[in-house]
Short mmCIF file of C-alpha atoms in Angstrom, two decimals:
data_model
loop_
_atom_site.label_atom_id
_atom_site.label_comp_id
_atom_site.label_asym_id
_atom_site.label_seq_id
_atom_site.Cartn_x
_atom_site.Cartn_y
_atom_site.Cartn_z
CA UNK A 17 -7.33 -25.81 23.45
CA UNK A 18 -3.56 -25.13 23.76
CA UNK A 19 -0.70 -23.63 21.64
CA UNK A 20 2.07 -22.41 21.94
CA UNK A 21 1.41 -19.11 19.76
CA UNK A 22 -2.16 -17.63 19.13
CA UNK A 23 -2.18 -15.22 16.34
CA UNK A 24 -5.39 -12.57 15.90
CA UNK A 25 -5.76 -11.84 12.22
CA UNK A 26 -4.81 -13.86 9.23
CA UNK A 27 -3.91 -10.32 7.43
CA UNK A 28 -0.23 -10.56 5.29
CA UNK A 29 1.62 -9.68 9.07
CA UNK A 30 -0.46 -12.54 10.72
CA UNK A 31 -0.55 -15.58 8.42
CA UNK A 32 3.33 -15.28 7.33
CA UNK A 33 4.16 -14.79 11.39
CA UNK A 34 2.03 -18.32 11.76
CA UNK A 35 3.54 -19.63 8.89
CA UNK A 36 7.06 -18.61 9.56
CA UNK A 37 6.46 -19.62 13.21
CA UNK A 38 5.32 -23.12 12.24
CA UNK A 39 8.29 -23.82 10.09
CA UNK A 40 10.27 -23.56 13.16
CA UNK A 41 8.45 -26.21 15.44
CA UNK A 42 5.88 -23.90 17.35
CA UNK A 43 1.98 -25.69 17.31
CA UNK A 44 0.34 -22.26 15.89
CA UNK A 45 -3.03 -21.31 15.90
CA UNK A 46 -4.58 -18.20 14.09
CA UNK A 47 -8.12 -16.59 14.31
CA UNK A 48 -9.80 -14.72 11.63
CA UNK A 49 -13.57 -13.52 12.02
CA UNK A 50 -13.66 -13.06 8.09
CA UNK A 51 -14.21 -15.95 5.87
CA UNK A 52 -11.27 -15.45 3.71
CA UNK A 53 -7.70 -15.51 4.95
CA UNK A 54 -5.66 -12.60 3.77
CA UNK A 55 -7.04 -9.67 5.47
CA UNK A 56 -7.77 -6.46 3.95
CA UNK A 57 -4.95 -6.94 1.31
CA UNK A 58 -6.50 -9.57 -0.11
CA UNK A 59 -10.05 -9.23 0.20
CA UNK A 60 -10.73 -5.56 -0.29
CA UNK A 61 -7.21 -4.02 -0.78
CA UNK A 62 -3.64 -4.66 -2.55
CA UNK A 63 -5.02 -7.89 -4.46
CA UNK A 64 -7.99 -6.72 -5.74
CA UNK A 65 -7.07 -2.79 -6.66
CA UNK A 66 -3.94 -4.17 -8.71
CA UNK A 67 -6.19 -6.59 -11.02
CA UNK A 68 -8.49 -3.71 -11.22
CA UNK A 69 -5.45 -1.10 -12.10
CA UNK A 70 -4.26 -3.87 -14.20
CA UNK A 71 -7.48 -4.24 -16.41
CA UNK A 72 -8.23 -0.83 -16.71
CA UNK A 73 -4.52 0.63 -17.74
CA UNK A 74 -5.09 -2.76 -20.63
CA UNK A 75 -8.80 -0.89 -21.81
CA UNK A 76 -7.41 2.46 -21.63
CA UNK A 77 -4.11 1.43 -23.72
CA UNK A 78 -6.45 -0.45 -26.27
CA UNK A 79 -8.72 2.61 -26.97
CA UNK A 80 -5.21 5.08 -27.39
CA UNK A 81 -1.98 3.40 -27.22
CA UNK A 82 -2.74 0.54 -29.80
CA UNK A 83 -3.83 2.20 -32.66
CA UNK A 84 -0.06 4.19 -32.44
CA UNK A 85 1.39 1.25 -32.91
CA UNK A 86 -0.63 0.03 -36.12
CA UNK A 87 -2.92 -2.68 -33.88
CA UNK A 88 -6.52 -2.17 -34.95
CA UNK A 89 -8.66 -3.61 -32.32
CA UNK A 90 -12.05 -2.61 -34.03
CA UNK A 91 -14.96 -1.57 -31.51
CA UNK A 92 -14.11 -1.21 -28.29
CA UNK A 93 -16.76 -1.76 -25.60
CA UNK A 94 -16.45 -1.92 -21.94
CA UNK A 95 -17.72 -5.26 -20.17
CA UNK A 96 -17.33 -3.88 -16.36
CA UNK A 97 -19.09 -6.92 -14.77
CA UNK A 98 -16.54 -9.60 -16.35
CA UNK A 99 -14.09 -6.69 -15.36
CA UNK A 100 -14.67 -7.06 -11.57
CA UNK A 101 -15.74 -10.97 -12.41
CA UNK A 102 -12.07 -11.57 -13.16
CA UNK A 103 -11.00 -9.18 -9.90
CA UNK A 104 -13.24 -11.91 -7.72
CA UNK A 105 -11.43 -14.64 -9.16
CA UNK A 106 -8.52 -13.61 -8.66
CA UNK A 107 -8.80 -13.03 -5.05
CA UNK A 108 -10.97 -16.21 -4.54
CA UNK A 109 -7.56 -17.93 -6.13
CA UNK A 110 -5.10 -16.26 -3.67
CA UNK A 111 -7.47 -16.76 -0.09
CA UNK A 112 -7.61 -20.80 -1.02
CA UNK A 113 -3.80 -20.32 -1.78
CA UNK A 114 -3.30 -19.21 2.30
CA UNK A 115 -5.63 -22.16 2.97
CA UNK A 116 -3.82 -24.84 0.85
CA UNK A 117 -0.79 -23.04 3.32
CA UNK A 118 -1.91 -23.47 6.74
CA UNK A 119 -3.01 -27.02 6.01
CA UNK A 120 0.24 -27.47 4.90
CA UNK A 121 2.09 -25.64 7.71
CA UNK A 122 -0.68 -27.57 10.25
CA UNK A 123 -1.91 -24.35 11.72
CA UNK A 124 -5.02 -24.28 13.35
CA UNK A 125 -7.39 -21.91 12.07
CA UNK A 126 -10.52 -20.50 14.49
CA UNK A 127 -13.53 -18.49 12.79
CA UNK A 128 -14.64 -15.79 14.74
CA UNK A 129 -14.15 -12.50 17.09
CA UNK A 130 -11.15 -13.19 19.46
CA UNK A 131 -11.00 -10.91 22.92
CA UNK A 132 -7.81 -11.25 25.38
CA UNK A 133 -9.10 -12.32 28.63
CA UNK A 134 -6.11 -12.46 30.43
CA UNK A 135 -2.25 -12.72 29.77
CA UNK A 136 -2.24 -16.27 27.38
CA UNK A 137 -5.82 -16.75 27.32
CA UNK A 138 -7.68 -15.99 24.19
CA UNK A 139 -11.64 -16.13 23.78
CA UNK A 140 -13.06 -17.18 20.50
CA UNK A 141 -16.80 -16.97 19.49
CA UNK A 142 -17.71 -17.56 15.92
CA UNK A 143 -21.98 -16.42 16.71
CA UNK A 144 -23.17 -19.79 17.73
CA UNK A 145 -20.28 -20.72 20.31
CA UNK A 146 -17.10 -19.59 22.23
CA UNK A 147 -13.54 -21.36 21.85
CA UNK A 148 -11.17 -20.97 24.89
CA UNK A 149 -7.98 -20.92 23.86
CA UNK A 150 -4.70 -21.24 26.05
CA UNK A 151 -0.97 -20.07 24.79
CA UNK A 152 2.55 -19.17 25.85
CA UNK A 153 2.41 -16.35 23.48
CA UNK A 154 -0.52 -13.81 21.47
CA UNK A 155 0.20 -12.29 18.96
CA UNK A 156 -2.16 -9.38 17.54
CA UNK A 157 -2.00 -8.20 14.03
CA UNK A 158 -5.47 -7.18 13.38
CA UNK A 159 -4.31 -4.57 10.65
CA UNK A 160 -6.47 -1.22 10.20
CA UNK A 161 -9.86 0.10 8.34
CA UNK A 162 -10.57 3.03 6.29
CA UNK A 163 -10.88 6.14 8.36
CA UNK A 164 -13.36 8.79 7.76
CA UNK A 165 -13.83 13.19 8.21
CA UNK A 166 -16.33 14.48 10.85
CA UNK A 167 -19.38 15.53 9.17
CA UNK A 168 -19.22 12.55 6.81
CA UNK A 169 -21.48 9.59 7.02
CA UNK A 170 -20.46 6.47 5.27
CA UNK A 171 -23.66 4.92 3.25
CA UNK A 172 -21.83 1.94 2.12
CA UNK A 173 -23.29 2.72 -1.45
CA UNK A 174 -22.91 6.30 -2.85
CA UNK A 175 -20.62 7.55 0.21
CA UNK A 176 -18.40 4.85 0.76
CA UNK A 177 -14.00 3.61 1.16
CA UNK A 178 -12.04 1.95 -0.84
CA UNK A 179 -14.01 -1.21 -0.13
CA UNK A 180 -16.94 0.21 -2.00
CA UNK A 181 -14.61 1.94 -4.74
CA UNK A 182 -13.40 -2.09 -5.88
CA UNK A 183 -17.14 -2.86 -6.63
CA UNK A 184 -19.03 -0.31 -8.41
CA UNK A 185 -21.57 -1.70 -10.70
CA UNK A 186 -21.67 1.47 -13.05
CA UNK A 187 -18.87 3.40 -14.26
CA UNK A 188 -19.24 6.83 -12.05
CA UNK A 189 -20.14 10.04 -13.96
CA UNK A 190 -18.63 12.31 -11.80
CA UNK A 191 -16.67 10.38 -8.48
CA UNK A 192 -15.17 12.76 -6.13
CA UNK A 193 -12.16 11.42 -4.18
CA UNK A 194 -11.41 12.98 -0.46
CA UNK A 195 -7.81 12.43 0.12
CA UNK A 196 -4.80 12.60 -2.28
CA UNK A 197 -2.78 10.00 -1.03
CA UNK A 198 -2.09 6.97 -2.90
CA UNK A 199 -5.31 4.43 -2.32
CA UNK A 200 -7.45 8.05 -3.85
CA UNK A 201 -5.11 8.43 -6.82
CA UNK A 202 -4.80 3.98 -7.76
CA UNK A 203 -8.76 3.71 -7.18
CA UNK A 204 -9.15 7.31 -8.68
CA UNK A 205 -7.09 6.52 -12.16
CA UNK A 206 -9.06 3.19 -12.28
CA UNK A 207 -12.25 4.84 -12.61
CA UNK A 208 -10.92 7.44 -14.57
CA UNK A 209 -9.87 5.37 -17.20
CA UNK A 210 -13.02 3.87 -17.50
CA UNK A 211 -14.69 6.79 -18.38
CA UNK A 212 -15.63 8.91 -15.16
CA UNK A 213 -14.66 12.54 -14.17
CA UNK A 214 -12.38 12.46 -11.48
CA UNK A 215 -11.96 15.22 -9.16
CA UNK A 216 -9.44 14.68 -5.99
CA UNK A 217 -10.18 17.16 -3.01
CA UNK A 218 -6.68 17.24 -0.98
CA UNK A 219 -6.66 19.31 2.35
CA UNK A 220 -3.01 19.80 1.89
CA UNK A 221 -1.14 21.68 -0.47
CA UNK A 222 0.36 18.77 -2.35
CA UNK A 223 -0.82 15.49 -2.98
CA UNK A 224 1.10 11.77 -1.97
CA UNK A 225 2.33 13.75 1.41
CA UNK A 226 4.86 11.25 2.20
CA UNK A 227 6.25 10.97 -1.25
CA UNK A 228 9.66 13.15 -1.64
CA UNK A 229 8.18 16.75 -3.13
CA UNK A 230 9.33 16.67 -6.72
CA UNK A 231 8.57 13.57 -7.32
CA UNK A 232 4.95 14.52 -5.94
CA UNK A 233 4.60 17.49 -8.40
CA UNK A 234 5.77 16.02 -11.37
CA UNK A 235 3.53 13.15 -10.47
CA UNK A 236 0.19 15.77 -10.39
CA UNK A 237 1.04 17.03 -13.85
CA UNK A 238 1.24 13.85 -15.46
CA UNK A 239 -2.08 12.99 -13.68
CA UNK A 240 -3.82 15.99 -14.62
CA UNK A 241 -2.91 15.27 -18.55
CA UNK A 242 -4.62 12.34 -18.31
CA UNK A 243 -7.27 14.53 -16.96
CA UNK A 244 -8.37 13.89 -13.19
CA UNK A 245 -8.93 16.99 -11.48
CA UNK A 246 -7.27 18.39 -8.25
CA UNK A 247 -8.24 21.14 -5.68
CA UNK A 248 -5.75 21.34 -3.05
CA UNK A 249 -5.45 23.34 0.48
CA UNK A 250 -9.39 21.73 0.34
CA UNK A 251 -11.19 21.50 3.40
CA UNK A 252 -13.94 19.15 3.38
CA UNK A 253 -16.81 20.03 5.77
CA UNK A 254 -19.70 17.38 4.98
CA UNK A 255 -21.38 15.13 2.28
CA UNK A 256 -24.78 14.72 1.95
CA UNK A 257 -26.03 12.38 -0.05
CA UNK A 258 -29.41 12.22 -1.98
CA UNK A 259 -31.29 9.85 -3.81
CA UNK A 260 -28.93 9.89 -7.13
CA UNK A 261 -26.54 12.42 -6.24
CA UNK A 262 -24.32 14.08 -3.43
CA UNK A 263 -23.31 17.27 -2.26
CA UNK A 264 -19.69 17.44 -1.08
CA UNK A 265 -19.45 20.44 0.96
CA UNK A 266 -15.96 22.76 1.19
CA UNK A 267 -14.99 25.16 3.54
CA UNK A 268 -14.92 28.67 2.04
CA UNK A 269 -15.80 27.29 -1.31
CA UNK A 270 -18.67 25.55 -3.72
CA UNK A 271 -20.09 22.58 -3.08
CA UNK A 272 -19.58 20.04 -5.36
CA UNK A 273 -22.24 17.85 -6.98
CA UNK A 274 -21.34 14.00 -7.87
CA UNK A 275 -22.86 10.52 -7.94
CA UNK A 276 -19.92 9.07 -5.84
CA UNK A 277 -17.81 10.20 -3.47
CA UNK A 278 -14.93 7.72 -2.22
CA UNK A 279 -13.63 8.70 0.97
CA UNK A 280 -9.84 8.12 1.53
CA UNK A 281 -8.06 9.59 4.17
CA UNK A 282 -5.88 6.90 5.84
CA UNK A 283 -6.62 4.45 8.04
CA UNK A 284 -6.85 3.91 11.47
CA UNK A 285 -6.46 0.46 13.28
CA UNK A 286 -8.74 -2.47 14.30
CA UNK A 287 -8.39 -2.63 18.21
CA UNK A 288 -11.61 -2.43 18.99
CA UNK A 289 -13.39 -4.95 21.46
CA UNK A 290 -9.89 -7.05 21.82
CA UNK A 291 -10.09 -6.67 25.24
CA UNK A 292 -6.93 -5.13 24.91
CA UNK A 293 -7.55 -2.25 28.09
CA UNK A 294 -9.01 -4.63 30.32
CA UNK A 295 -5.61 -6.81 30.37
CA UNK A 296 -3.64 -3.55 30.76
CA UNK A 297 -2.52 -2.51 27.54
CA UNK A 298 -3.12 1.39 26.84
CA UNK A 299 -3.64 2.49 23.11
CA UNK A 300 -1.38 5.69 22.29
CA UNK A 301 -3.34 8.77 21.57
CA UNK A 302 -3.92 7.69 17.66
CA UNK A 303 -5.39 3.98 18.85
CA UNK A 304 -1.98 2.05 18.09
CA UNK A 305 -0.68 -0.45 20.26
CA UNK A 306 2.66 0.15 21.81
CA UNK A 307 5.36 -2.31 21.08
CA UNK A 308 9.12 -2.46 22.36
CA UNK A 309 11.57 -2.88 19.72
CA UNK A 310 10.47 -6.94 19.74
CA UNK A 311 7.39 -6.07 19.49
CA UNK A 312 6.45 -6.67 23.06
CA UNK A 313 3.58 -4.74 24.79
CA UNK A 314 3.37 -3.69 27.78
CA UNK A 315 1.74 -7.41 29.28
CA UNK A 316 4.22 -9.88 29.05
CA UNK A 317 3.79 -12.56 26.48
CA UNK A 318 1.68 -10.32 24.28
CA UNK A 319 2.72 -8.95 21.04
CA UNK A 320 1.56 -6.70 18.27
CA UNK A 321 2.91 -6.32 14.42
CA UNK A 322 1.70 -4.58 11.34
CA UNK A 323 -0.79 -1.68 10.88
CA UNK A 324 -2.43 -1.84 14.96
CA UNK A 325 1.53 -0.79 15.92
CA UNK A 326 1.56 2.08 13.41
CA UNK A 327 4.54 3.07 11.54
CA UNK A 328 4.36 2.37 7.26
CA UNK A 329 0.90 0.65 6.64
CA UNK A 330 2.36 -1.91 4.35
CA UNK A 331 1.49 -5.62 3.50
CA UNK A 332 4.93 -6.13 3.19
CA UNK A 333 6.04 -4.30 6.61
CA UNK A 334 3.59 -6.85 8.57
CA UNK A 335 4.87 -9.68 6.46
CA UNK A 336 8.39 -8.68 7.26
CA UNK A 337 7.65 -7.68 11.28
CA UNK A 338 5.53 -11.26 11.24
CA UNK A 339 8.71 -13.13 10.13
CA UNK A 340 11.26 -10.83 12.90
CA UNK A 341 8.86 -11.86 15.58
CA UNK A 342 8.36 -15.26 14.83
CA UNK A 343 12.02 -15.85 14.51
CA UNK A 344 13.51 -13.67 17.77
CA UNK A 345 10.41 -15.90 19.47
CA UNK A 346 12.18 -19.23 18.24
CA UNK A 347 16.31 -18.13 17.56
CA UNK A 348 16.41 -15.28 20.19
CA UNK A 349 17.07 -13.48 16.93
CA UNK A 350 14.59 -11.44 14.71
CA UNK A 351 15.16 -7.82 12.95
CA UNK A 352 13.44 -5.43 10.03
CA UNK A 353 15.18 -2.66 9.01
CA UNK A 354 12.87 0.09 9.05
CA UNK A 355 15.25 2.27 6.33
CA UNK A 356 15.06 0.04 3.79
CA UNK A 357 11.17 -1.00 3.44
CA UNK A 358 9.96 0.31 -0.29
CA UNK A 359 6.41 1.67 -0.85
CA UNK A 360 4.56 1.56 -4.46
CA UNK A 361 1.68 3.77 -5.64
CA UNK A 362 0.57 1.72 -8.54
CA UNK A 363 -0.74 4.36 -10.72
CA UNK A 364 0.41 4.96 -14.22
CA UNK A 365 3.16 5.79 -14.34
CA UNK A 366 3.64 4.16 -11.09
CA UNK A 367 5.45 5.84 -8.33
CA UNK A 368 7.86 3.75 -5.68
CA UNK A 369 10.47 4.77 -3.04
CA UNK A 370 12.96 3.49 -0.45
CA UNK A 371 14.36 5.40 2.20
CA UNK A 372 14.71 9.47 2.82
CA UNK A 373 12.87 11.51 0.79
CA UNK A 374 14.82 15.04 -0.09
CA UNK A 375 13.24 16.71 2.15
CA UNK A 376 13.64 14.55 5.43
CA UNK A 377 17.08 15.13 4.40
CA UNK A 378 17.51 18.49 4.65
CA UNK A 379 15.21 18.62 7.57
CA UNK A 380 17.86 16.41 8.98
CA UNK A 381 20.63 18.64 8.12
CA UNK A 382 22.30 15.17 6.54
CA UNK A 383 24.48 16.55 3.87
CA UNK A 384 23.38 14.76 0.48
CA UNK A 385 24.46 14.77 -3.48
CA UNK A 386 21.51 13.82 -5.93
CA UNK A 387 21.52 12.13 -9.43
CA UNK A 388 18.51 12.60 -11.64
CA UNK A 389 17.80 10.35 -14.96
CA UNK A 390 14.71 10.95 -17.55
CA UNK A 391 13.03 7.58 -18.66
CA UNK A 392 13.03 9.79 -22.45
CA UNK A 393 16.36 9.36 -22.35
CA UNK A 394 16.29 5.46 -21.86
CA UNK A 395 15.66 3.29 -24.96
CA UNK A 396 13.70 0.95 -23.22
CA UNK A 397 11.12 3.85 -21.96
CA UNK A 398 11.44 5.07 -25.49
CA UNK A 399 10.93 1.62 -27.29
CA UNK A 400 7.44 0.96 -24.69
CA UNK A 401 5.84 4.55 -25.26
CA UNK A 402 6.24 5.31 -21.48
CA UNK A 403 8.87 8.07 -21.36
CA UNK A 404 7.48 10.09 -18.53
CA UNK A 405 9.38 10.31 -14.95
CA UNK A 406 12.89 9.77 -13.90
CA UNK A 407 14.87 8.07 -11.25
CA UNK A 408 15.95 10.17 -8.65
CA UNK A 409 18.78 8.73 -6.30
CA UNK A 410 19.93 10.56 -3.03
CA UNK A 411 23.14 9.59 -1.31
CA UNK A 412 25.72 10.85 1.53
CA UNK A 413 27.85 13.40 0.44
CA UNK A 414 30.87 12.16 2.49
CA UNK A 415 30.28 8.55 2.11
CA UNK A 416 28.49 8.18 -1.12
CA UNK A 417 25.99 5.43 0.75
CA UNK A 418 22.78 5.38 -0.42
CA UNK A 419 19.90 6.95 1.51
CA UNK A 420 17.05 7.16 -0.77
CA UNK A 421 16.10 6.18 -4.07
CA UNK A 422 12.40 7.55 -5.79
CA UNK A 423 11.19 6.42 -9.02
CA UNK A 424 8.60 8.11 -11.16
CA UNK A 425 7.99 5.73 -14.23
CA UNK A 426 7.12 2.44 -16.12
CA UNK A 427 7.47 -0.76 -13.76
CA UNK A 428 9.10 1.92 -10.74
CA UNK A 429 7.69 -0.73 -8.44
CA UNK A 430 9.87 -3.44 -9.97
CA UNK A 431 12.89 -1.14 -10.30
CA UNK A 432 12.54 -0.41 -6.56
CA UNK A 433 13.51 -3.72 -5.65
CA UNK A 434 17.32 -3.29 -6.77
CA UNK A 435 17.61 -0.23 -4.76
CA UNK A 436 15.90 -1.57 -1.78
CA UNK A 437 18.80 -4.25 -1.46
CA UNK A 438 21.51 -2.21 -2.75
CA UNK A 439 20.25 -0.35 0.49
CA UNK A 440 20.08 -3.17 2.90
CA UNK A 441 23.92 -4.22 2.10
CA UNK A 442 24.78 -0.35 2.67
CA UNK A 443 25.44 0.20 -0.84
CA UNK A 444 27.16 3.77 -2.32
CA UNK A 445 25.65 5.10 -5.73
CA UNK A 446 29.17 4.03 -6.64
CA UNK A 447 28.59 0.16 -6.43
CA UNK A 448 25.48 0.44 -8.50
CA UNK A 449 26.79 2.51 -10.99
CA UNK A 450 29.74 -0.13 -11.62
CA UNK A 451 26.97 -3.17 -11.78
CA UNK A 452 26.84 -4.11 -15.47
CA UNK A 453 22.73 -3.39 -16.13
CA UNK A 454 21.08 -5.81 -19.19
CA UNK A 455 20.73 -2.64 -22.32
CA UNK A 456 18.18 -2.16 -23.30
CA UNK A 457 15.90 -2.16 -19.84
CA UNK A 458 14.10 0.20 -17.70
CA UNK A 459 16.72 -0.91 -14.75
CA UNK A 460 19.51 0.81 -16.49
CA UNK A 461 18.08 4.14 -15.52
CA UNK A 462 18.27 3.78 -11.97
CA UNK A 463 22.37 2.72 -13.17
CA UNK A 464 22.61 6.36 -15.24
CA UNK A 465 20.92 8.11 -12.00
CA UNK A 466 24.02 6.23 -9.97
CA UNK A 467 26.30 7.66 -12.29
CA UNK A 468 24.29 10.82 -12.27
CA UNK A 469 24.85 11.28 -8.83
CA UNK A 470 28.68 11.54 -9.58
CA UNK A 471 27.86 14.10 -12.55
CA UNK A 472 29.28 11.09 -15.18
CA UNK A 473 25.82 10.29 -16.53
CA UNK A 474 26.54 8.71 -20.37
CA UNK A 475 23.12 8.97 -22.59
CA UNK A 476 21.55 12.20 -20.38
#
């Protein structure tokens, strides 16, 4: 079969780039080997840890947070299976959405495990047969699995990833998380919330390690109220897991005993058995592919977006690099600006970001003025019962442009979104500050940390 653009993966980065690439004339084909379209996102990621976040922040607000405001909600009881019934559905929903898309679009889908035999060729075998394909372009975006510690063997039951972490048919007595980075703390306050001990073993000092440092701490205290546990500078040697229970073994310290332990220490990505060495394309020394700045390997005609290229492992990065490559491949013109891409840890309070963290900063030597607003000093926050956190809003000392905005708080990931543009158009603190902000909202503290940043904050 021929096209003119073969996409591996239907993850976020590879169906919009199909999608996107469709729209503008190109006959697109795209091969998944999973039966869903969506990728990890959908299936066992974003999608499905939100509706569990969701339902579980709803259970733990009915059995505290309603009965301060005078609703009575008589016996509470836990019904986990309708719980993660309602997570299925909602995912089932959103992979026949992608469907209902590429019909739509007139992409061609192909079921099975795709290998690059040579510059535009592309084999396909589903199990039962193989496909040859034929295109002027590939494109891989194959995305990334859960990565794991030496000395720890996944079980795929009581030692498991995330994957396993969505699914749980019990509520955990005691589930120990390796890894304090954000899919450890969103899948960690889930269960938490529903009734387990939490403990979170972090080999660094700190937990969120890409998250700017203050934001981080205050971020662990507010966690540890709500009572998950954290050892830090942790160095976790081995698991072993018994019949009911496992022993998660630390260097220099006591083991600790648990009936789950959910393994999250970042990811690493899916280029295995693409064929991709045999074609000429060398993986760099952490397996990603190398792309030029058009996301070109090194064979011509064969590209690579999303989590196999490295960089932020976003949906939203792939979805953005799918529609820069798809569009330089049609208009000769196709860009993502890499300083302006926000991130969301969707914990409660959530915790979202766009651009330089303090730190890079000053590592930077870029000369900086900060404004810093309290949510307990916003009526909105106040009027909601979600007063922890503040907005925290870097910009150039000389120029006043913005160059990083973090939010600890209610809805930070929807407050993000205004400081991710204001960034994009090369806002100052200045021109947010003078945009007239709806009172009383949650947005008008990232306006007060604008004016903050000039010292001429009005209700802090």
């Amino acid at each position: 079969m021929n096209h003119d653009l073969v996409i591996i993966g239907a993850g976020p980065g590879g169906y919009i780039a199909a999608i996107r690439a469709a729209q503008l004339g190109l006959n697109v084909a795209c091969i998944e080997k999973e039966r869903m379209l969506g990728g990890t996102c959908l299936r066992v990621g974003c999608i499905p840890s939100k509706a569990l976040l969701e339902s579980s922040e709803l259970y733990k607000e009915a059995e505290h947070t309603f009965k301060d405001r005078g609703i009575n909600v008589g016996s509470l009881s836990l019904d986990l299976e309708k719980m993660l019934s309602q997570k299925n559905r909602t995912v089932k929903t959103m992979g026949g959405g992608i469907d209902s898309l590429f019909k739509k679009n007139k992409i061609t889908r192909y079921s099975g495990h795709a290998t690059i035999t040579a510059p535009g060729k592309v084999s396909v075998n589903n199990g039962d047969e193989t496909t040859e394909l034929e295109a002027k372009y590939i494109l891989i975006a194959t995305g990334s699995e859960p990565s794991t510690l030496p000395g720890i063997e996944l079980d795929g039951d009581r030692v498991g990833t995330s994957t396993e972490a969505l699914s749980y048919e019990q509520v955990p007595k005691h589930l120990v998380v390796i890894g304090g980075g954000v899919i450890g703390l969103e899948l960690g306050a889930v269960w938490s919330r529903l009734g387990a001990k939490v403990t979170v073993l972090e080999y660094l000092d700190r937990i969120l390690p890409t998250t700017d440092l203050e934001i981080a701490k205050e971020a662990q205290k507010i966690f540890e109220k709500q009572g998950i546990e954290f050892q830090l500078g942790c160095r976790v040697t081995g698991v072993k897991a018994n019949k009911k229970t496992c022993d998660v073994e630390i260097a220099d310290a006591k083991s600790i005993r648990c009936d789950r332990v959910l393994v999250a220490v970042g990811r690493r990505p899916n280029t295995d058995n693409l064929g991709l060495e045999e074609i000429g394309i060398a993986l760099d020394k952490r397996g990603f592919i190398p792309v030029d700045a058009h996301y070109e390997t090194a064979v011509k005609g064969i590209f690579a977006i999303g989590d196999v290229i490295g960089g932020a492992m976003l949906a939203h990065k792939a979805e953005d690099e799918g529609v820069a490559f798809s569009e330089r491949l049609v208009t000769g013109y196709g860009h993502v600006n890499y300083d302006a891409i926000p991130s969301v840890a969707y914990t409660n309070p959530e915790i979202a970001a766009v651009g330089k963290t303090e730190e890079q900063l000053k590592e930077e030597g870029i000369e900086y003025r900060k404004g810093v607003f309290p949510f307990i000093a916003n009526g909105r926050a106040r009027a909601m019962g979600q007063t922890e956190g503040k907005v925290k809003m870097l910009a150039d000392k000389q120029t006043d442009r913005v160059l990083g905005v973090h939010i600890l708080g209610p809805r930070a990931g929807d407050l993000i979104a205004e400081c991710a543009v204001a960034m994009e158009f090369g806002a100052s603190s200045e021109d947010i500050a003078r945009c007239c902000h709806a009172h009383p909202t949650l947005a008008e503290a990232v306006k007060e940390a604008a004016l903050a940043v000039d010292k001429r904050a009005l209700n802090f």
